[in-house]
mmCIF file of C-alpha atoms and ligand atoms in Angstrom:
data_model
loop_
_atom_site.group_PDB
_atom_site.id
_atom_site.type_symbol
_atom_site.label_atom_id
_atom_site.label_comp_id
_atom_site.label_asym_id
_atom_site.label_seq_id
_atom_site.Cartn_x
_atom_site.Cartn_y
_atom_site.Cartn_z
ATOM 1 C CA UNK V 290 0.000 0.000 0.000
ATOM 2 C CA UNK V 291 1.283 3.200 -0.439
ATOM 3 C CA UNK V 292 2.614 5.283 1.838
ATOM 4 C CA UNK V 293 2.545 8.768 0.328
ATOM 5 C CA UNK V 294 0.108 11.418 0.060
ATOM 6 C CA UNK V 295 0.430 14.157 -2.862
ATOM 7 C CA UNK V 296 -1.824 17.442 -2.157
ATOM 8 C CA UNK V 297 -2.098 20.482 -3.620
ATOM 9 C CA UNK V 298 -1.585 23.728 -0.953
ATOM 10 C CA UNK V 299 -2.165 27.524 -1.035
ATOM 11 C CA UNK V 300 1.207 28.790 -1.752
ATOM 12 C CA UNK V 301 0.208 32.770 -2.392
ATOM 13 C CA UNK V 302 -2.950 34.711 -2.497
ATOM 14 C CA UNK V 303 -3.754 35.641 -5.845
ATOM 15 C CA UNK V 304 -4.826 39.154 -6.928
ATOM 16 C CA UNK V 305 -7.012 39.020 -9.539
ATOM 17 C CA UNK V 306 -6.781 35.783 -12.233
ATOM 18 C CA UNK V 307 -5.871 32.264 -9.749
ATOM 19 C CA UNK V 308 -3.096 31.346 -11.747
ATOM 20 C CA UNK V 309 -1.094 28.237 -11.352
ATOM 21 C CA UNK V 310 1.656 30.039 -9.504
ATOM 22 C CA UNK V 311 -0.622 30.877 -6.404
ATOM 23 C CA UNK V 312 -0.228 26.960 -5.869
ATOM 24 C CA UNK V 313 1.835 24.556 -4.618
ATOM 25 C CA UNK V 314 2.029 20.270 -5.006
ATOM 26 C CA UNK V 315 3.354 19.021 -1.654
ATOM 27 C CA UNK V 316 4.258 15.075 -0.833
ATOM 28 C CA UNK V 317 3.967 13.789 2.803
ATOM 29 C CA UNK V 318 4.688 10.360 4.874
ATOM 30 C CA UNK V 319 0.833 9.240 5.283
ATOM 31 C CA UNK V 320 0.641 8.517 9.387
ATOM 32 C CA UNK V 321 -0.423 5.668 10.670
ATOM 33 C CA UNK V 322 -4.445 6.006 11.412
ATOM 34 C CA UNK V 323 -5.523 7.129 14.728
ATOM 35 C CA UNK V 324 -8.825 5.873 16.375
ATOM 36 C CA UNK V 325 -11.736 6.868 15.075
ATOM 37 C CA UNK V 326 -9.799 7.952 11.833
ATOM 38 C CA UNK V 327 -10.869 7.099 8.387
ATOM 39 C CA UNK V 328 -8.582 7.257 5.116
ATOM 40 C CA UNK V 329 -10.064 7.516 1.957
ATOM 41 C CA UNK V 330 -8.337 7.226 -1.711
ATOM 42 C CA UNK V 331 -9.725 10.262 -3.550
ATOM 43 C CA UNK V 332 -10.745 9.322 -6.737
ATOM 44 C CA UNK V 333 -12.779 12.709 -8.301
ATOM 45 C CA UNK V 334 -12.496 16.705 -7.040
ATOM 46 C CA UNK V 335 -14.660 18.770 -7.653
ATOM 47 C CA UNK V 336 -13.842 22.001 -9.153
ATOM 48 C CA UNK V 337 -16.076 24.802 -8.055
ATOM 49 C CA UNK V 338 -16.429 28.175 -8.686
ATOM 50 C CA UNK V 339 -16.576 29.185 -5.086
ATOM 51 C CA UNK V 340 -13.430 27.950 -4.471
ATOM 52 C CA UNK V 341 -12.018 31.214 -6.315
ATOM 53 C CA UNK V 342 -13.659 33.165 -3.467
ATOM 54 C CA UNK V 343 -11.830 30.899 -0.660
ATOM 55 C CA UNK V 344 -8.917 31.862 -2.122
ATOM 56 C CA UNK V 345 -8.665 35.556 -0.246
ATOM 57 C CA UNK V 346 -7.597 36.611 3.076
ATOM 58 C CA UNK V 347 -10.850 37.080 4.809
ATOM 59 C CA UNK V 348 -14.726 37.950 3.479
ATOM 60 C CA UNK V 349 -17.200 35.476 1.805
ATOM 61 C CA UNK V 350 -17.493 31.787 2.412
ATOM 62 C CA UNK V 351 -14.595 29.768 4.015
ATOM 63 C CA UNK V 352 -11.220 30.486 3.890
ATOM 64 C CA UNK V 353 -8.103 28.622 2.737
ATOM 65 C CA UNK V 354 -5.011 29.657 4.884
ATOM 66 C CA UNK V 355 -1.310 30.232 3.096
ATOM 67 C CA UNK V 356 0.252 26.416 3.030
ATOM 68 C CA UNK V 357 -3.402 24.497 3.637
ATOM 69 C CA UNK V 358 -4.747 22.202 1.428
ATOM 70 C CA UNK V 359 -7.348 23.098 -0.865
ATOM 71 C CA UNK V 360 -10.523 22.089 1.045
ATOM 72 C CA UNK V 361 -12.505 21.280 -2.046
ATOM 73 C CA UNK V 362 -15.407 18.917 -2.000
ATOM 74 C CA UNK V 363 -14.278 15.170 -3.775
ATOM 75 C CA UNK V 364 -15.491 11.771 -3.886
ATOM 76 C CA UNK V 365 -13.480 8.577 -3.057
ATOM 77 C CA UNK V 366 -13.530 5.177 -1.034
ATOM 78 C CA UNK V 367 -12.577 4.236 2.116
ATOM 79 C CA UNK V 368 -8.854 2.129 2.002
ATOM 80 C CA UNK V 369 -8.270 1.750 6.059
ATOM 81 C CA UNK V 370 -10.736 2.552 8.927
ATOM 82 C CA UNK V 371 -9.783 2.904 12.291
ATOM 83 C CA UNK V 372 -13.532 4.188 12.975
ATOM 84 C CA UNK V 373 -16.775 1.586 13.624
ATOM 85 C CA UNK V 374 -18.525 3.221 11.559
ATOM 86 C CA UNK V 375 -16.482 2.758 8.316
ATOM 87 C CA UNK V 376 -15.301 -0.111 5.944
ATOM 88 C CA UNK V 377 -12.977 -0.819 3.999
ATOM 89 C CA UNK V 378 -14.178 -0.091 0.051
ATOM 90 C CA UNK V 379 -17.204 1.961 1.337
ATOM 91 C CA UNK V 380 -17.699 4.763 -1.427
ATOM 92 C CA UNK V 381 -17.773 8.234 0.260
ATOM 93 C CA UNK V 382 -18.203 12.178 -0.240
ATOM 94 C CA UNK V 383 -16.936 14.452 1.603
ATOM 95 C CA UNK V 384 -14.533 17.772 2.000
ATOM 96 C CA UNK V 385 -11.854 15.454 1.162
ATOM 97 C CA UNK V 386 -9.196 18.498 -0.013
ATOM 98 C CA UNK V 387 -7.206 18.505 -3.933
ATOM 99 C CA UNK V 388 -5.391 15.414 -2.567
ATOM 100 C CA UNK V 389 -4.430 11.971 -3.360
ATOM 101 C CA UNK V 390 -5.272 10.581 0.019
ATOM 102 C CA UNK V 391 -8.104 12.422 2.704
ATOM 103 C CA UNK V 392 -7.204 10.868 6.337
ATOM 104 C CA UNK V 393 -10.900 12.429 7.947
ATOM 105 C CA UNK V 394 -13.052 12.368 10.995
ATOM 106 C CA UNK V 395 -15.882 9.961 10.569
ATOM 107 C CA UNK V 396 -18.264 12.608 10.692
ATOM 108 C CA UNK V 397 -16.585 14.584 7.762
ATOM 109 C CA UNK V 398 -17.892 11.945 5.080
ATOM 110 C CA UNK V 399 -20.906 10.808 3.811
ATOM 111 C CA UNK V 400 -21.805 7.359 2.421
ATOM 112 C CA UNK V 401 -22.882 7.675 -1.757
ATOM 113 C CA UNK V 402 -25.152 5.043 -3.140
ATOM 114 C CA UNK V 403 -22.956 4.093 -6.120
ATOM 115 C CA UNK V 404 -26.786 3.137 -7.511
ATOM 116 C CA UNK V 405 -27.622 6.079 -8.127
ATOM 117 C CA UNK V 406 -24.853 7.057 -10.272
ATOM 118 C CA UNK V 407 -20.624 6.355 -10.868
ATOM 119 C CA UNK V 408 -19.012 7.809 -8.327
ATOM 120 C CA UNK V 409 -18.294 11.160 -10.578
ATOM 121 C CA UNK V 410 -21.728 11.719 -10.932
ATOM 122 C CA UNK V 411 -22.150 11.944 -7.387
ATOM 123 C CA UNK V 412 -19.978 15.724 -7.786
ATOM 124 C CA UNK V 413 -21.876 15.958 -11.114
ATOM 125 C CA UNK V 414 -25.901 15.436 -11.903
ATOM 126 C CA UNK V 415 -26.267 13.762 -8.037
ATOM 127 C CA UNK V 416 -23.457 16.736 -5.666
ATOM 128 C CA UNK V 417 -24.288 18.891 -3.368
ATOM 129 C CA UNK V 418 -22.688 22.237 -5.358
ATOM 130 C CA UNK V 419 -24.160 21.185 -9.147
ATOM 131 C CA UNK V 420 -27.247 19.223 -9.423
ATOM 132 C CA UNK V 421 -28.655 19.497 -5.748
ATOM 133 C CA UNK V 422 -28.034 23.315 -6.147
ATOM 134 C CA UNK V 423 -29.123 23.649 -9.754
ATOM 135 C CA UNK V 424 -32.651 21.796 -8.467
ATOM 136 C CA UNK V 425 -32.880 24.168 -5.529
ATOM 137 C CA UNK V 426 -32.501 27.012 -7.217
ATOM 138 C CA UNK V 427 -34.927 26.165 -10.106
ATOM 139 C CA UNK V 428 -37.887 24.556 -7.613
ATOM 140 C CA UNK V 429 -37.380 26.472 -4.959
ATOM 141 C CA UNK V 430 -36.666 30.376 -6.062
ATOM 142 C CA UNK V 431 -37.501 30.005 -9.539
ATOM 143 C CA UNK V 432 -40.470 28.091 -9.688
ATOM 144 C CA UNK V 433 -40.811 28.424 -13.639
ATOM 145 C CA UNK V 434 -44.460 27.051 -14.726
ATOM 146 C CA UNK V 435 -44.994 25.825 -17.831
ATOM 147 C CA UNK V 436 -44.847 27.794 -20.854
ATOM 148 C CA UNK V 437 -42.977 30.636 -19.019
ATOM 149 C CA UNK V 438 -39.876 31.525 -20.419
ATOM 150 C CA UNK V 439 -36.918 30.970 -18.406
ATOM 151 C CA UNK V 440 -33.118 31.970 -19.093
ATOM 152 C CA UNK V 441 -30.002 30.687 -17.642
ATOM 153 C CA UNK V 442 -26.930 32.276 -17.307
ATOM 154 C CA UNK V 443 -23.636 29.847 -17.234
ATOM 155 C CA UNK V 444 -25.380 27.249 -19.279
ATOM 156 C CA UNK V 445 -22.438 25.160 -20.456
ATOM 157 C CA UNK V 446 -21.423 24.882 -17.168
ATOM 158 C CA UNK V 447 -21.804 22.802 -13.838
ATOM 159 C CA UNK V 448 -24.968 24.182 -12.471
ATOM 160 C CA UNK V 449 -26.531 25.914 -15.322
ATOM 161 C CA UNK V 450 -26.576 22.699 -18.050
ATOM 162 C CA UNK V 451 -28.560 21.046 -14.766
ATOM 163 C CA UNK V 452 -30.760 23.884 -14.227
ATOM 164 C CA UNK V 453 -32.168 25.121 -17.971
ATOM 165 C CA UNK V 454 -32.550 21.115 -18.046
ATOM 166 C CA UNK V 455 -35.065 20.696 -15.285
ATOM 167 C CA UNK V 456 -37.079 23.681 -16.094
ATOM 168 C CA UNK V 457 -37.341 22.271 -19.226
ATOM 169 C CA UNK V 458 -38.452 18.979 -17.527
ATOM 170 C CA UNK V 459 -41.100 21.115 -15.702
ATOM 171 C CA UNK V 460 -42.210 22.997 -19.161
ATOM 172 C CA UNK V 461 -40.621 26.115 -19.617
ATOM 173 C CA UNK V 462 -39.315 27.424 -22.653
ATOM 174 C CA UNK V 463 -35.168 27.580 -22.108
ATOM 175 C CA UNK V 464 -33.249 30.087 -23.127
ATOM 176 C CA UNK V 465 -29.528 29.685 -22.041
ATOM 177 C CA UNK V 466 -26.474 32.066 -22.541
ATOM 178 C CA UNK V 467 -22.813 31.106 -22.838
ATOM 179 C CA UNK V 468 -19.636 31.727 -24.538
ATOM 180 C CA UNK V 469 -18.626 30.825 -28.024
ATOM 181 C CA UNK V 470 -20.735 29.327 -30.421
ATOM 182 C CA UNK V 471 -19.734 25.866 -29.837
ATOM 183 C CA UNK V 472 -21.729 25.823 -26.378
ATOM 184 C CA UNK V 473 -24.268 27.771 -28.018
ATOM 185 C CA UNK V 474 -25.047 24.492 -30.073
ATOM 186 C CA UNK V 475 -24.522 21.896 -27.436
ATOM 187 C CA UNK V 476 -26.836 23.822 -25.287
ATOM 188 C CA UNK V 477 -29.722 23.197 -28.043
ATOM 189 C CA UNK V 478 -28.690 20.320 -29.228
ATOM 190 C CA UNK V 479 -27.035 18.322 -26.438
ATOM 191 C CA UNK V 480 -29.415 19.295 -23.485
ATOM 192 C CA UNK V 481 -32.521 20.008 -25.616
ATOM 193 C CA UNK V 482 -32.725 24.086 -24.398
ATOM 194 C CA UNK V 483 -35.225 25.826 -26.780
ATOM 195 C CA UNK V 484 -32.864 28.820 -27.567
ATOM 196 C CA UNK V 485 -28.590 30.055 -26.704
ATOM 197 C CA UNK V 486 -27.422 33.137 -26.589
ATOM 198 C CA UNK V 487 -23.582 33.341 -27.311
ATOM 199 C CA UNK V 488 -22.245 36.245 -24.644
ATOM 200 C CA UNK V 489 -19.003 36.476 -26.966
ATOM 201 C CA UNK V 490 -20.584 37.314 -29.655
ATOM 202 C CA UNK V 491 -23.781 38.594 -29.578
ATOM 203 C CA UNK V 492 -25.723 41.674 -28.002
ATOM 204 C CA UNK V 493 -27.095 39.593 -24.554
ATOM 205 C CA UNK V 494 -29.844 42.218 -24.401
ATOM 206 C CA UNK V 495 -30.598 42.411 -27.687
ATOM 207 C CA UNK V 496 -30.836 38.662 -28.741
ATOM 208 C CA UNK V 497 -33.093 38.382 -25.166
ATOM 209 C CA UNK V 498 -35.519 41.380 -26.635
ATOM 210 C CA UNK V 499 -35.679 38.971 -30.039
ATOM 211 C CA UNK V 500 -36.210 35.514 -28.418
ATOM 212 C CA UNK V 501 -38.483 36.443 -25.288
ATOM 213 C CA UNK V 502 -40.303 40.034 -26.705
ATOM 214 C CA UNK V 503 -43.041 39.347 -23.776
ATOM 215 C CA UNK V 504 -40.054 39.446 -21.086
ATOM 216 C CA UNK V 505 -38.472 36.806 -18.849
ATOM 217 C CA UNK V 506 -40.305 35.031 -16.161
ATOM 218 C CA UNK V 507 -37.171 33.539 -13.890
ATOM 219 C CA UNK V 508 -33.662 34.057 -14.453
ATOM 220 C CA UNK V 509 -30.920 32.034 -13.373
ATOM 221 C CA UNK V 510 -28.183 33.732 -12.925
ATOM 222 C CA UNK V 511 -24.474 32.260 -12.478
ATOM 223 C CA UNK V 512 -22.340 35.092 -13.806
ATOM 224 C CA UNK V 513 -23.425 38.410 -12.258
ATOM 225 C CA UNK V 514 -21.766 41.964 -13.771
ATOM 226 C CA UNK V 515 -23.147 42.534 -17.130
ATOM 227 C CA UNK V 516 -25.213 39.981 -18.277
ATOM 228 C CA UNK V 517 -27.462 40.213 -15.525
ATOM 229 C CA UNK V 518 -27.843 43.566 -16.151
ATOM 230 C CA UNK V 519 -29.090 42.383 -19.771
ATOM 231 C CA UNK V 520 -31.396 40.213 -18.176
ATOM 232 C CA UNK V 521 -32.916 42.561 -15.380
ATOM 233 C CA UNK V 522 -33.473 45.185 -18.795
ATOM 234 C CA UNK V 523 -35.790 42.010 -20.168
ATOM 235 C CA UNK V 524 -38.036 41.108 -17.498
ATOM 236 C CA UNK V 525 -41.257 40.249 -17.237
ATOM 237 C CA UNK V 526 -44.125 41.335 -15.084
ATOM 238 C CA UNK V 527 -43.595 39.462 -11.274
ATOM 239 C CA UNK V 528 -40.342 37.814 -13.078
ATOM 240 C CA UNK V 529 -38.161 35.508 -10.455
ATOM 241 C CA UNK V 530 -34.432 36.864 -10.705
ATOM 242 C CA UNK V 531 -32.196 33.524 -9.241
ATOM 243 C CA UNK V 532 -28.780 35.236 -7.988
ATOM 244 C CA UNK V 533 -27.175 31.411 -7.661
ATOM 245 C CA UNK V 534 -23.452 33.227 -8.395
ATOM 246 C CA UNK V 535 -21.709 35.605 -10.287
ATOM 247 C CA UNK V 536 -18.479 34.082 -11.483
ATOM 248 C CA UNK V 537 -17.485 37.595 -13.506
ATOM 249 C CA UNK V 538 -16.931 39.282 -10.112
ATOM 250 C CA UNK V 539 -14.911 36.497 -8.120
ATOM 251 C CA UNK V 540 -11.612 37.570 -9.356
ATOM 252 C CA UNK V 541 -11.633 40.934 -7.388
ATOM 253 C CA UNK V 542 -14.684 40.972 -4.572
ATOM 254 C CA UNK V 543 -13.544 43.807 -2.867
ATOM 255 C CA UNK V 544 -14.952 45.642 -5.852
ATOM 256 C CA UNK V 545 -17.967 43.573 -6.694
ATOM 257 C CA UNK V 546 -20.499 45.510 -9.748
ATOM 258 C CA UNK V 547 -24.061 45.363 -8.619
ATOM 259 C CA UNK V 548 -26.620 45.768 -10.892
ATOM 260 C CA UNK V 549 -27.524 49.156 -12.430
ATOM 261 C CA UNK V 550 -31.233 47.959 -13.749
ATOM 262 C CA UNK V 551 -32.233 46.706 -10.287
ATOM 263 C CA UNK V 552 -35.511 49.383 -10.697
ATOM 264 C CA UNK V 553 -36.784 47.006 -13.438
ATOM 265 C CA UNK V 554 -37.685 45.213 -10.409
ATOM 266 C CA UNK V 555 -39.883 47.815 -9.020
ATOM 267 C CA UNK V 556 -41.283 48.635 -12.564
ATOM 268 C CA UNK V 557 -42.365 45.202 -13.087
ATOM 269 C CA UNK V 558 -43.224 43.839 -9.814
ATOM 270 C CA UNK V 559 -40.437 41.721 -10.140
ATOM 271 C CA UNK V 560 -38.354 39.930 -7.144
ATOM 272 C CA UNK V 561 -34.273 38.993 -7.045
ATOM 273 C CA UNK V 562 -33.633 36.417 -4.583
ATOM 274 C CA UNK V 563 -30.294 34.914 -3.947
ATOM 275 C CA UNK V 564 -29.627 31.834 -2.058
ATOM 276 C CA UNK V 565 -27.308 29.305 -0.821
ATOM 277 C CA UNK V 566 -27.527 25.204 -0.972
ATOM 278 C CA UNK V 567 -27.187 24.713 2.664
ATOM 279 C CA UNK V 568 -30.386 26.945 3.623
ATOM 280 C CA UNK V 569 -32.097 23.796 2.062
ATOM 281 C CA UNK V 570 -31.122 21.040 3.877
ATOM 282 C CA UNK V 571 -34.644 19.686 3.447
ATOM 283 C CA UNK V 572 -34.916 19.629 0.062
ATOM 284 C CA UNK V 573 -31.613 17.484 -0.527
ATOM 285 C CA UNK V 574 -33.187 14.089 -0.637
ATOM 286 C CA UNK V 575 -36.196 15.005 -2.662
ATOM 287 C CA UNK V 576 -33.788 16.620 -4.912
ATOM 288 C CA UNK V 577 -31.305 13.530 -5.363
ATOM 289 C CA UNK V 578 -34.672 11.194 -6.029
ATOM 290 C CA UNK V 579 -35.532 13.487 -8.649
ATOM 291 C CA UNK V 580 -32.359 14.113 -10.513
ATOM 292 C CA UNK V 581 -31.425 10.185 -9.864
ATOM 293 C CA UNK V 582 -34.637 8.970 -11.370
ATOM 294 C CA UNK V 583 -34.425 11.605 -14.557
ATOM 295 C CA UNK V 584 -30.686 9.916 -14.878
ATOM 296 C CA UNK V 585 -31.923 7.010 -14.898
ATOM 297 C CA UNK V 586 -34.576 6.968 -17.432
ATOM 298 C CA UNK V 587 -32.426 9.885 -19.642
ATOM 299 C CA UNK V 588 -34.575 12.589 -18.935
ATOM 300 C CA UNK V 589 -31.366 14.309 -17.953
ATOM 301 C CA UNK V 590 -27.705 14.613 -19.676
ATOM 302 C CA UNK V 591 -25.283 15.117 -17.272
ATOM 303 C CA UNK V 592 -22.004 16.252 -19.111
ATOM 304 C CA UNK V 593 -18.629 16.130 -16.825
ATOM 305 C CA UNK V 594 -15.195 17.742 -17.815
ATOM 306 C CA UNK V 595 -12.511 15.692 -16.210
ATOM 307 C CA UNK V 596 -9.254 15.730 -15.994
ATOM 308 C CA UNK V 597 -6.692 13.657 -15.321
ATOM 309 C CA UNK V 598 -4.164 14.082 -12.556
ATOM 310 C CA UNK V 599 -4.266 15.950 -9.719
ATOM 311 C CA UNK V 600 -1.171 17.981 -10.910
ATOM 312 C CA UNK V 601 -3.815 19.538 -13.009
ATOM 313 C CA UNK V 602 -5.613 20.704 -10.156
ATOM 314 C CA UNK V 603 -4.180 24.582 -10.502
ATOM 315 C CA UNK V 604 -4.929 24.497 -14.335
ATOM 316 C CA UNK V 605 -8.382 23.362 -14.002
ATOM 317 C CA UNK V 606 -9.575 26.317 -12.143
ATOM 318 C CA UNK V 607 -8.115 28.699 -14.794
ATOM 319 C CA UNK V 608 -9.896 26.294 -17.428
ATOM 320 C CA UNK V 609 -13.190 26.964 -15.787
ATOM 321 C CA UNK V 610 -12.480 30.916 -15.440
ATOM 322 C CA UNK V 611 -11.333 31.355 -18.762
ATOM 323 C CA UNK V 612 -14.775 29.441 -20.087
ATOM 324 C CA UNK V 613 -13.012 26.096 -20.917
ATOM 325 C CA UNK V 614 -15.356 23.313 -19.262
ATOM 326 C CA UNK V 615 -18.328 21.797 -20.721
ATOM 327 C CA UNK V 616 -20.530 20.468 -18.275
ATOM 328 C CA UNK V 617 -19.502 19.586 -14.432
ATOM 329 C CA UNK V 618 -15.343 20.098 -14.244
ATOM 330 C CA UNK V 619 -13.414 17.847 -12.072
ATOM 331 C CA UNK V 620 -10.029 16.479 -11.487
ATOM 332 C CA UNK V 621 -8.789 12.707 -11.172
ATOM 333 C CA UNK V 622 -7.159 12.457 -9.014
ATOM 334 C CA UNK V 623 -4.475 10.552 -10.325
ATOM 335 C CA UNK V 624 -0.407 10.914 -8.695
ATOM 336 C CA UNK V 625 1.602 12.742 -10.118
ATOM 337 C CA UNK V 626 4.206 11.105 -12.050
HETATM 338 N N1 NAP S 231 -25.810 29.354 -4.489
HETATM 339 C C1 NAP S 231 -25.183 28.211 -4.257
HETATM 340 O O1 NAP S 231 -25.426 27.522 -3.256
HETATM 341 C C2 NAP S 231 -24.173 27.736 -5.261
HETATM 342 C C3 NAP S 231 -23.620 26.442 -5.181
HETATM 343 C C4 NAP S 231 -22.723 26.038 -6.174
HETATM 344 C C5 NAP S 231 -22.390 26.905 -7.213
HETATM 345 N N2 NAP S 231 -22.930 28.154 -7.221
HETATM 346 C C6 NAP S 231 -22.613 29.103 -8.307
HETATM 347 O O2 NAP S 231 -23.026 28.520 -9.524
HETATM 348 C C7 NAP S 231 -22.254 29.098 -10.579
HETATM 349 C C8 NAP S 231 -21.744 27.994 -11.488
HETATM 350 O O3 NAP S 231 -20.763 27.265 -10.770
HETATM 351 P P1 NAP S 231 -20.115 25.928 -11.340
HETATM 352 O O4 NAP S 231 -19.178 25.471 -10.284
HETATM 353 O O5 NAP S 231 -21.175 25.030 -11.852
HETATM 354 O O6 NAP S 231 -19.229 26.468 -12.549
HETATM 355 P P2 NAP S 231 -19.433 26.189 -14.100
HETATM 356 O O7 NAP S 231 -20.707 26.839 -14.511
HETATM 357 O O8 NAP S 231 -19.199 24.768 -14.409
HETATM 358 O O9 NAP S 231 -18.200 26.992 -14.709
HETATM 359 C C9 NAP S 231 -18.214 28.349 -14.710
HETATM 360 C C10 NAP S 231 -18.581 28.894 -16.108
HETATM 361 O O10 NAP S 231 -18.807 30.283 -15.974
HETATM 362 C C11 NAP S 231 -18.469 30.928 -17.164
HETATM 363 N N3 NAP S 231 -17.639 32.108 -16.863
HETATM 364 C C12 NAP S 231 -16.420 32.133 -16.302
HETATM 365 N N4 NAP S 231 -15.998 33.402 -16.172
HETATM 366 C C13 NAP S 231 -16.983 34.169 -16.673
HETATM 367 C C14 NAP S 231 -17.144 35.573 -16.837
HETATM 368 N N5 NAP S 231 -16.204 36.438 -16.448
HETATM 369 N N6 NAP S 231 -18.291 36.030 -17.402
HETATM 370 C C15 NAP S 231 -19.250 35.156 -17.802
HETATM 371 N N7 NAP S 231 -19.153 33.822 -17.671
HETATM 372 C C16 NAP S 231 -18.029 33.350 -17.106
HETATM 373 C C17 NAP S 231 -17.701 29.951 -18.036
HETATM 374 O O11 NAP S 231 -18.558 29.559 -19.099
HETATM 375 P P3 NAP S 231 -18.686 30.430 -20.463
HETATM 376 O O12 NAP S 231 -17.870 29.735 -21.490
HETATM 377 O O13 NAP S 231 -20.124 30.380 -20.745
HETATM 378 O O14 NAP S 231 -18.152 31.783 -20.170
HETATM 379 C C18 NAP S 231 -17.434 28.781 -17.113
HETATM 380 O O15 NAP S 231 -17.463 27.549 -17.780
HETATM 381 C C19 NAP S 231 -21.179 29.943 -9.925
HETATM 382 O O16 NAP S 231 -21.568 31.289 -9.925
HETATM 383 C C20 NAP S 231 -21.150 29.401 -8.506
HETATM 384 O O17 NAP S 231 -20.634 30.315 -7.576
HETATM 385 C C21 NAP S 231 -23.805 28.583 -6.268
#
């Protein structure tokens, strides 16, 4: 068995972009287990937006210290247990860090049901930060009925391919927006979405006047800054504004844009409502029924980005920033050479 554990630390705050310089790949002697200990082989990490905004000294979410692991979310299976209440090949999720190895409190994982779903799927369609957040935010905040129109923001990605998805399932007309025309087409023809908008290169407020002239009932919004500005210009009478993120302001939030057209929302009788996953502990198992039984009968596409390695961990977050991943983006979790 082996005896080493490769992770990936903190090694300098980055101002502005995250580049692969703000990082570090460490090696360490794994200890033997102590009781109540569990040590789990970490097969998939999830790469998440919001890591970008654990990345600064102090201020929103959780912070990452200079020299800690990145505490990223990641699935894996247990390989020794010093804990009754873990085995040995049990498959697990959990804050397992962008490491080879997670040695964990019992309480810090959670058992998957590899039934449901791979174990990648269980970051992707079936995790906590993609499809459980993408169903909260649509059934939730959103509440799109059928026939409304409802526009996504982020489409391509984790979150948003999920979201435009289900309110399709639940009959809305989908309009999502992303970058480059390549997405554009895999949003309509991969996931079925009625409509794309491609940020890049088209007029966002324009194209929305074209393909929703009545207005937009919800929008889901991942990306903040400009584009929901677009969208807040286009809304309909009581429209449902989702503020699930805004990835276009994470690279500097001590100088975060708010909207300008936020009195669109008095003119039109209009609400924005943000909201965060863990405010809905409730919903989660309804949630992972619903998207586990779409899966399963194909009602849902679930496209994941994964790459291999976790020396890759670093370049995978600028891949997501800079627009690269299709679908949920993760690392294997692979050694390093
Ligand atoms: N509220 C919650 O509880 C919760 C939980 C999880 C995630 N979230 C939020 O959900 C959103 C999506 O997260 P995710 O992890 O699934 O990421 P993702 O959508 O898989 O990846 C992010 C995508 O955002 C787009 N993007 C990046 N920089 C951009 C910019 N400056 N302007 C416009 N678009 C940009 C890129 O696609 P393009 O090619 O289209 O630019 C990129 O692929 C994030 O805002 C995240 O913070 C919220």
């Amino acid at each position: 068995m082996t005896t080493i554990n490769h992770r990936v630390t903190l090694a300098r705050r980055p101002t502005g972009e995250a580049t692969a310089d703000c990082f570090a790949l460490e090696s360490e002697q794994l200890a033997k287990l102590e009781a109540g200990q569990v040590r789990v082989k970490v097969e998939y990490i999830s790469i998440d937006a919001a890591l970008r905004t654990m990345l600064y000294g102090e201020g929103y979410h959780r912070q990452f210290g200079v020299g800690d692991t990145i505490g990223s979310t990641g699935v894996g299976r247990v390989i020794d247990s010093a804990s009754p209440e873990w085995e040995v090949g049990q498959a697990v999720r959990g804050r397992l860090g962008a490491q080879t190895f997670a040695t964990v409190g019992p309480k810090d994982i959670a058992a998957v049901d590899e039934n449901l779903g791979p174990l990648s799927a269980h970051l992707g369609a079936l995790g906590g930060t993609t499809g459980l957040t993408a169903w909260i935010g649509v059934r939730n905040i959103g509440k799109p009925l059928p026939g409304e129109t409802f526009v996504v923001s982020g489409a391509a990605g984790g979150v948003g391919s999920i979201a435009g998805q289900i309110a399709k399932i639940d009959g809305a007309r989908v309009i999502g927006i992303a970058g480059g025309p390549e997405k554009a087409t895999f949003l309509v023809d991969t996931l079925g979405f009625d409509e794309a908008i491609d940020y890049k290169h088209e007029d966002v407020g324009e194209r929305l006047r074209e393909l929703a002239p009545d207005g937009l009932n919800v929008f889901f919004d991942n990306v903040g800054g400009d584009i929901l500005d677009a969208a807040l210009d286009n809304i309909a009478l009581r429209a449902r504004v989702v503020i699930c993120g805004a990835i276009s302001q994470y690279d500097d939030m001590s100088a975060v844009t708010g909207p300008s057209m936020y009195l669109r929302l008095a003119e039109r009788q209009s609400r924005m409502e943000g909201f965060a996953l863990f405010h809905f502990k409730e919903s989660y198992a309804q949630a992972t029924a619903e998207l586990a039984g779409w899966l399963a009968d194909g009602s849902l596409v679930s496209p994941e980005d994964i790459m291999e390695g976790l020396e890759r961990f670093p370049e995978a977050l600028e891949f997501m920033f800079s627009g690269g991943n299709v679908g949920k983006l993760m690392v294997h979790a692979t050694p390093p050479a």
